[in-house]
Amino acid sequence: TAVDYLVNTNHFEVWPLIAPDYDTFAQLQDWGCQIIRIMGSRISSNKGILPEYIPTIKKILENRKYYLMLDGGVGSFETVKQAMGLGFDHILVNSWLFNDGNDVVELLKEIRKITE
């Protein structure tokens, strides 16, 4: 596969983005993906981590060898706190930063406080 080729032959870091699916996660981890991005909900939806994804996300977190990033649906401090509580290593807050005229610097300061 392309991921296997890029990671193991050319020594690239590949950070795939997937919906919460354990089998896909396990395959990507076996191929050596050092960071796997897991969607909490649709990108830019600001819906946080959908409740139906929680069991799969917990299973993924319990069986990881590498880093996991929540990437998709992050749009509140509550979601950041939830992701940290679940055990994510990283959280991508990209879309949220630029919604509704947010003060990006102040928002990032608050996020940093939560994650420290």
Phi, psi and omega in degrees: 000165181296317181297312179301316180298312182295317184285309190268337179262316184256357176060036172277154168267127178243127182245080184290151176250124182226155167290157180296100179219117187296317182297318177296314177305311183299319180295315179297321178295318177298329178281354175094019176294118186284334174225129176242127181266126182248131179279130173279326173197184183303140179304137180070007181280337183058028181265003179071206179267118181295137183306324181291344179273342187304311181301318180292318178299318178298318178297317178299311181299323181290338186244019182276151173250339186236196182276148175236139180238129170282123185216098179134117176092356183286122181205018179203160176295328179298320179293320177299313179298318180297315180298318178295318179296326178287332178114015176297146179275328184219156177222126177266123184245023189309297185299320182302323183301328189251014177272146168053035177063031179302146170278102188304315183296315181293320178298315179295324176299316180294318178298319180298318179302318182294323188271353181277000000 
